[in-house]
Amino acid sequence: NAGVTQTPKFRILKIGQSMTLQCAQDMNHNYMYWYRQDPGMGLKLIYYSVGAGITDKGEVPNGYNVSRSTTEDFPLRLELAAPSQTSVYFCASSSGGLYGYTFGSGTRLTVV
Amino acid sequence: EDKVVQSPLSLVVHEGDTVTLNCSYEVTNFRSLLWYKQEKKAPTFLFMLTSSGIEKKSGRLSSILDKKELFSILNITATQTGDSAIYLCAVDDGGSQGNLIFGKGTKLSVKP
């Protein structure tokens, strides 16, 4: 099915390790987002992109980096994992119109 | 600072009950308000509201927006155990990045 594909679904990292969370969409959406969701805290925006080559920080960008070399892909990089980054990460995309977001299925990350 | 506040944060009801979930917001430039249902994985889209007083319905779920009082409600009638989920309210602040501001969610548990 078309939509937003996130990988991996689960990951355990040791403190100080690095990893990339992958996100791809096949709907030709210009807007893409990375959120983290902590229990009872709703969704917090990490980074977003309004098109290929354009990215910007959201509410909680520290400890993360992104790139957007193509319309389809929007990977999220964690360089030095910390326990505070234990969370569920969601990628989402949007056409920018009045249609809301399409979310990926999420990545549950645990840093130990 | 733009914010979205949902209440209650959690709710336990029995099958057949009717529930009302609340969402109030303060944003600089309102464009739309969205409701999502989140079960085990990604949030799924329920409604988008842009105009005051016009009820959106989908089966046993309905929602309405009051732009004067800056709130929305989500009603679920004749609740079923399958309605158990976190219900997220989000507001599109009309910014160029198309970002949504999320509330913390209401966790609804429907007991048999």
CSV table of C-alpha atoms in Angstrom, one decimal:
chain,number,residue,atom,x,y,z
A,1,ASN,CA,0.0,0.0,0.0
A,2,ALA,CA,1.1,3.5,-0.7
A,3,GLY,CA,1.9,5.8,2.2
A,4,VAL,CA,4.8,6.5,4.6
A,5,THR,CA,7.2,3.7,5.4
A,6,GLN,CA,9.4,3.8,8.4
A,7,THR,CA,12.2,1.4,9.3
A,8,PRO,CA,13.2,-0.1,11.6
A,9,LYS,CA,10.1,-0.7,13.8
A,10,PHE,CA,12.2,-1.4,16.9
A,11,ARG,CA,15.7,-0.7,17.9
A,12,ILE,CA,17.8,-0.8,21.1
A,13,LEU,CA,20.9,1.4,21.1
A,14,LYS,CA,23.7,1.7,23.6
A,15,ILE,CA,24.6,5.2,24.9
A,16,GLY,CA,26.9,7.0,22.5
A,17,GLN,CA,25.9,4.8,19.4
A,18,SER,CA,24.6,6.3,16.3
A,19,MET,CA,21.8,5.3,14.0
A,20,THR,CA,19.5,6.5,11.2
A,21,LEU,CA,15.8,6.2,11.2
A,22,GLN,CA,14.5,5.8,7.6
A,23,CYS,CA,11.4,7.4,6.3
A,24,ALA,CA,10.1,7.2,2.7
A,25,GLN,CA,6.8,8.3,1.2
A,26,ASP,CA,5.4,7.6,-2.3
A,27,MET,CA,2.6,10.2,-2.4
A,28,ASN,CA,4.8,13.0,-3.8
A,29,HIS,CA,4.2,15.1,-0.7
A,30,ASN,CA,6.3,18.2,-0.3
A,31,TYR,CA,6.0,18.4,3.5
A,32,MET,CA,7.6,15.8,5.7
A,33,TYR,CA,8.0,15.7,9.5
A,34,TRP,CA,9.7,13.9,12.3
A,35,TYR,CA,7.9,13.7,15.7
A,36,ARG,CA,8.7,12.0,18.9
A,37,GLN,CA,6.1,10.8,21.3
A,38,ASP,CA,6.7,10.2,24.9
A,39,PRO,CA,4.1,8.8,27.3
A,40,GLY,CA,1.5,11.4,28.2
A,41,MET,CA,3.3,14.1,26.3
A,42,GLY,CA,1.7,14.1,22.9
A,43,LEU,CA,3.8,14.6,19.7
A,44,LYS,CA,6.7,16.9,19.7
A,45,LEU,CA,8.2,18.1,16.4
A,46,ILE,CA,11.9,17.4,15.9
A,47,TYR,CA,12.5,18.5,12.3
A,48,TYR,CA,10.5,19.2,9.2
A,49,SER,CA,11.0,19.8,5.5
A,50,VAL,CA,9.0,21.7,3.0
A,51,GLY,CA,10.7,20.2,0.0
A,52,ALA,CA,13.8,18.5,-1.3
A,53,GLY,CA,16.9,20.3,0.0
A,54,ILE,CA,15.0,22.3,2.6
A,55,THR,CA,14.9,21.4,6.3
A,56,ASP,CA,14.4,23.2,9.5
A,57,LYS,CA,14.3,22.7,13.2
A,58,GLY,CA,11.2,22.0,15.1
A,59,GLU,CA,10.5,22.2,18.8
A,60,VAL,CA,13.0,19.5,20.1
A,61,PRO,CA,15.9,19.3,17.5
A,62,ASN,CA,18.8,18.8,19.9
A,63,GLY,CA,20.7,15.5,19.3
A,64,TYR,CA,19.2,14.9,15.9
A,65,ASN,CA,19.9,15.8,12.3
A,66,VAL,CA,18.0,15.3,9.0
A,67,SER,CA,18.5,15.6,5.3
A,68,ARG,CA,16.1,15.7,2.4
A,69,SER,CA,18.0,14.9,-0.8
A,70,THR,CA,14.9,13.7,-2.6
A,71,THR,CA,11.1,14.3,-2.3
A,72,GLU,CA,10.6,10.7,-1.2
A,73,ASP,CA,13.1,10.3,1.6
A,74,PHE,CA,13.6,12.0,4.9
A,75,PRO,CA,16.0,10.2,7.2
A,76,LEU,CA,16.6,11.2,10.9
A,77,ARG,CA,20.0,10.8,12.3
A,78,LEU,CA,21.0,10.3,15.9
A,79,GLU,CA,24.7,10.9,16.4
A,80,LEU,CA,25.4,10.1,20.0
A,81,ALA,CA,22.4,8.3,21.5
A,82,ALA,CA,21.4,9.3,25.0
A,83,PRO,CA,18.7,7.7,27.3
A,84,SER,CA,16.6,10.9,26.9
A,85,GLN,CA,16.1,9.9,23.3
A,86,THR,CA,14.2,6.8,24.3
A,87,SER,CA,10.9,7.4,22.6
A,88,VAL,CA,8.6,6.4,19.8
A,89,TYR,CA,9.4,8.2,16.6
A,90,PHE,CA,6.9,9.0,13.9
A,91,CYS,CA,7.5,10.3,10.4
A,92,ALA,CA,4.7,12.0,8.6
A,93,SER,CA,4.0,13.6,5.3
A,94,SER,CA,1.5,16.1,3.9
A,95,SER,CA,0.6,17.7,0.7
A,96,GLY,CA,0.3,21.0,2.6
A,97,GLY,CA,-3.4,21.3,1.8
A,98,LEU,CA,-6.3,20.7,4.1
A,99,TYR,CA,-5.9,17.0,4.2
A,100,GLY,CA,-4.0,16.4,7.4
A,101,TYR,CA,-1.0,14.2,7.7
A,102,THR,CA,-0.2,10.6,6.8
A,103,PHE,CA,1.8,8.9,9.5
A,104,GLY,CA,4.3,6.1,9.3
A,105,SER,CA,3.9,3.2,11.7
A,106,GLY,CA,6.5,4.4,14.1
A,107,THR,CA,9.9,3.4,15.4
A,108,ARG,CA,10.2,2.4,19.0
A,109,LEU,CA,13.8,3.3,20.2
A,110,THR,CA,15.3,2.4,23.5
A,111,VAL,CA,18.7,3.8,24.5
A,112,VAL,CA,20.4,1.9,27.4
B,1,GLU,CA,3.0,30.5,22.6
B,2,ASP,CA,0.7,28.4,20.5
B,3,LYS,CA,-0.8,25.5,22.4
B,4,VAL,CA,-3.5,22.9,22.3
B,5,VAL,CA,-5.0,21.5,25.5
B,6,GLN,CA,-7.0,18.3,25.7
B,7,SER,CA,-9.2,17.1,28.5
B,8,PRO,CA,-9.6,14.8,30.2
B,9,LEU,CA,-6.2,13.2,29.9
B,10,SER,CA,-7.7,9.8,30.5
B,11,LEU,CA,-11.2,8.3,30.7
B,12,VAL,CA,-12.6,4.9,31.6
B,13,VAL,CA,-16.2,4.1,30.5
B,14,HIS,CA,-18.3,1.0,29.9
B,15,GLU,CA,-19.5,-0.3,26.5
B,16,GLY,CA,-22.6,1.6,25.4
B,17,ASP,CA,-21.7,4.8,27.2
B,18,THR,CA,-21.4,8.1,25.3
B,19,VAL,CA,-18.2,10.2,25.8
B,20,THR,CA,-17.2,13.7,25.0
B,21,LEU,CA,-13.6,14.6,24.5
B,22,ASN,CA,-12.5,18.2,24.6
B,23,CYS,CA,-9.9,20.2,22.8
B,24,SER,CA,-9.1,23.9,23.4
B,25,TYR,CA,-6.5,25.9,21.5
B,26,GLU,CA,-4.6,29.1,21.4
B,27,VAL,CA,-2.9,29.8,18.1
B,28,THR,CA,-1.9,32.9,16.3
B,29,ASN,CA,-3.3,32.0,12.9
B,30,PHE,CA,-5.8,29.2,12.9
B,31,ARG,CA,-6.4,27.2,9.7
B,32,SER,CA,-7.9,23.9,10.8
B,33,LEU,CA,-8.3,21.5,13.7
B,34,LEU,CA,-7.8,17.8,13.3
B,35,TRP,CA,-8.7,14.7,15.3
B,36,TYR,CA,-6.7,11.5,15.2
B,37,LYS,CA,-7.2,8.1,16.7
B,38,GLN,CA,-4.1,6.3,17.9
B,39,GLU,CA,-4.3,2.7,18.8
B,40,LYS,CA,-1.1,0.7,19.0
B,41,LYS,CA,0.8,2.4,16.2
B,42,ALA,CA,0.4,5.4,14.0
B,43,PRO,CA,-2.3,8.0,14.5
B,44,THR,CA,-5.1,7.6,11.9
B,45,PHE,CA,-7.1,10.6,10.7
B,46,LEU,CA,-10.7,11.1,11.9
B,47,PHE,CA,-11.8,14.6,11.1
B,48,MET,CA,-10.7,18.0,9.9
B,49,LEU,CA,-12.7,21.0,10.9
B,50,THR,CA,-12.3,24.4,9.5
B,51,SER,CA,-15.7,26.2,10.0
B,52,SER,CA,-17.6,26.8,13.2
B,53,GLY,CA,-20.8,25.1,13.9
B,54,ILE,CA,-20.7,22.5,11.1
B,55,GLU,CA,-20.8,19.0,12.6
B,56,LYS,CA,-18.7,16.3,11.0
B,57,LYS,CA,-20.0,12.7,11.4
B,58,SER,CA,-18.6,9.3,10.8
B,59,GLY,CA,-20.7,6.5,12.2
B,60,ARG,CA,-20.8,6.8,15.9
B,61,LEU,CA,-18.2,9.6,16.0
B,62,SER,CA,-18.9,13.2,15.5
B,63,SER,CA,-17.1,16.5,16.0
B,64,ILE,CA,-17.8,20.2,16.0
B,65,LEU,CA,-15.7,23.3,16.2
B,66,ASP,CA,-16.3,26.6,17.9
B,67,LYS,CA,-13.9,29.2,16.5
B,68,LYS,CA,-15.3,31.9,18.7
B,69,GLU,CA,-14.6,30.0,22.0
B,70,LEU,CA,-11.6,28.3,20.5
B,71,PHE,CA,-12.5,24.7,21.2
B,72,SER,CA,-13.7,21.5,19.6
B,73,ILE,CA,-15.4,18.4,21.0
B,74,LEU,CA,-15.3,14.8,19.8
B,75,ASN,CA,-18.3,12.7,20.6
B,76,ILE,CA,-18.5,9.0,20.6
B,77,THR,CA,-21.9,7.4,21.1
B,78,ALA,CA,-22.6,3.7,22.1
B,79,THR,CA,-18.9,3.1,22.8
B,80,GLN,CA,-17.3,-0.2,22.0
B,81,THR,CA,-14.1,-1.8,23.2
B,82,GLY,CA,-12.6,-1.1,19.8
B,83,ASP,CA,-12.9,2.6,20.6
B,84,SER,CA,-10.2,2.2,23.2
B,85,ALA,CA,-7.3,4.4,22.0
B,86,ILE,CA,-5.6,7.7,22.5
B,87,TYR,CA,-7.4,10.5,20.7
B,88,LEU,CA,-5.2,13.3,19.6
B,89,CYS,CA,-6.3,16.8,18.7
B,90,ALA,CA,-4.1,19.0,16.5
B,91,VAL,CA,-4.3,22.5,15.1
B,92,ASP,CA,-2.8,23.7,11.8
B,93,ASP,CA,-1.5,27.2,12.6
B,94,GLY,CA,-1.4,28.1,8.9
B,95,GLY,CA,2.4,28.6,8.9
B,96,SER,CA,4.4,28.0,5.8
B,97,GLN,CA,5.8,24.8,7.1
B,98,GLY,CA,2.4,23.2,7.4
B,99,ASN,CA,3.1,22.1,11.0
B,100,LEU,CA,0.5,20.7,13.3
B,101,ILE,CA,0.5,21.6,17.0
B,102,PHE,CA,-0.6,18.5,19.0
B,103,GLY,CA,-2.4,18.2,22.3
B,104,LYS,CA,-1.2,15.6,24.8
B,105,GLY,CA,-4.1,13.3,23.9
B,106,THR,CA,-7.0,11.7,25.8
B,107,LYS,CA,-6.6,8.0,26.6
B,108,LEU,CA,-10.0,6.4,26.4
B,109,SER,CA,-10.5,2.9,27.8
B,110,VAL,CA,-13.8,1.2,27.1
B,111,LYS,CA,-14.6,-1.7,29.4
B,112,PRO,CA,-16.9,-4.6,28.4
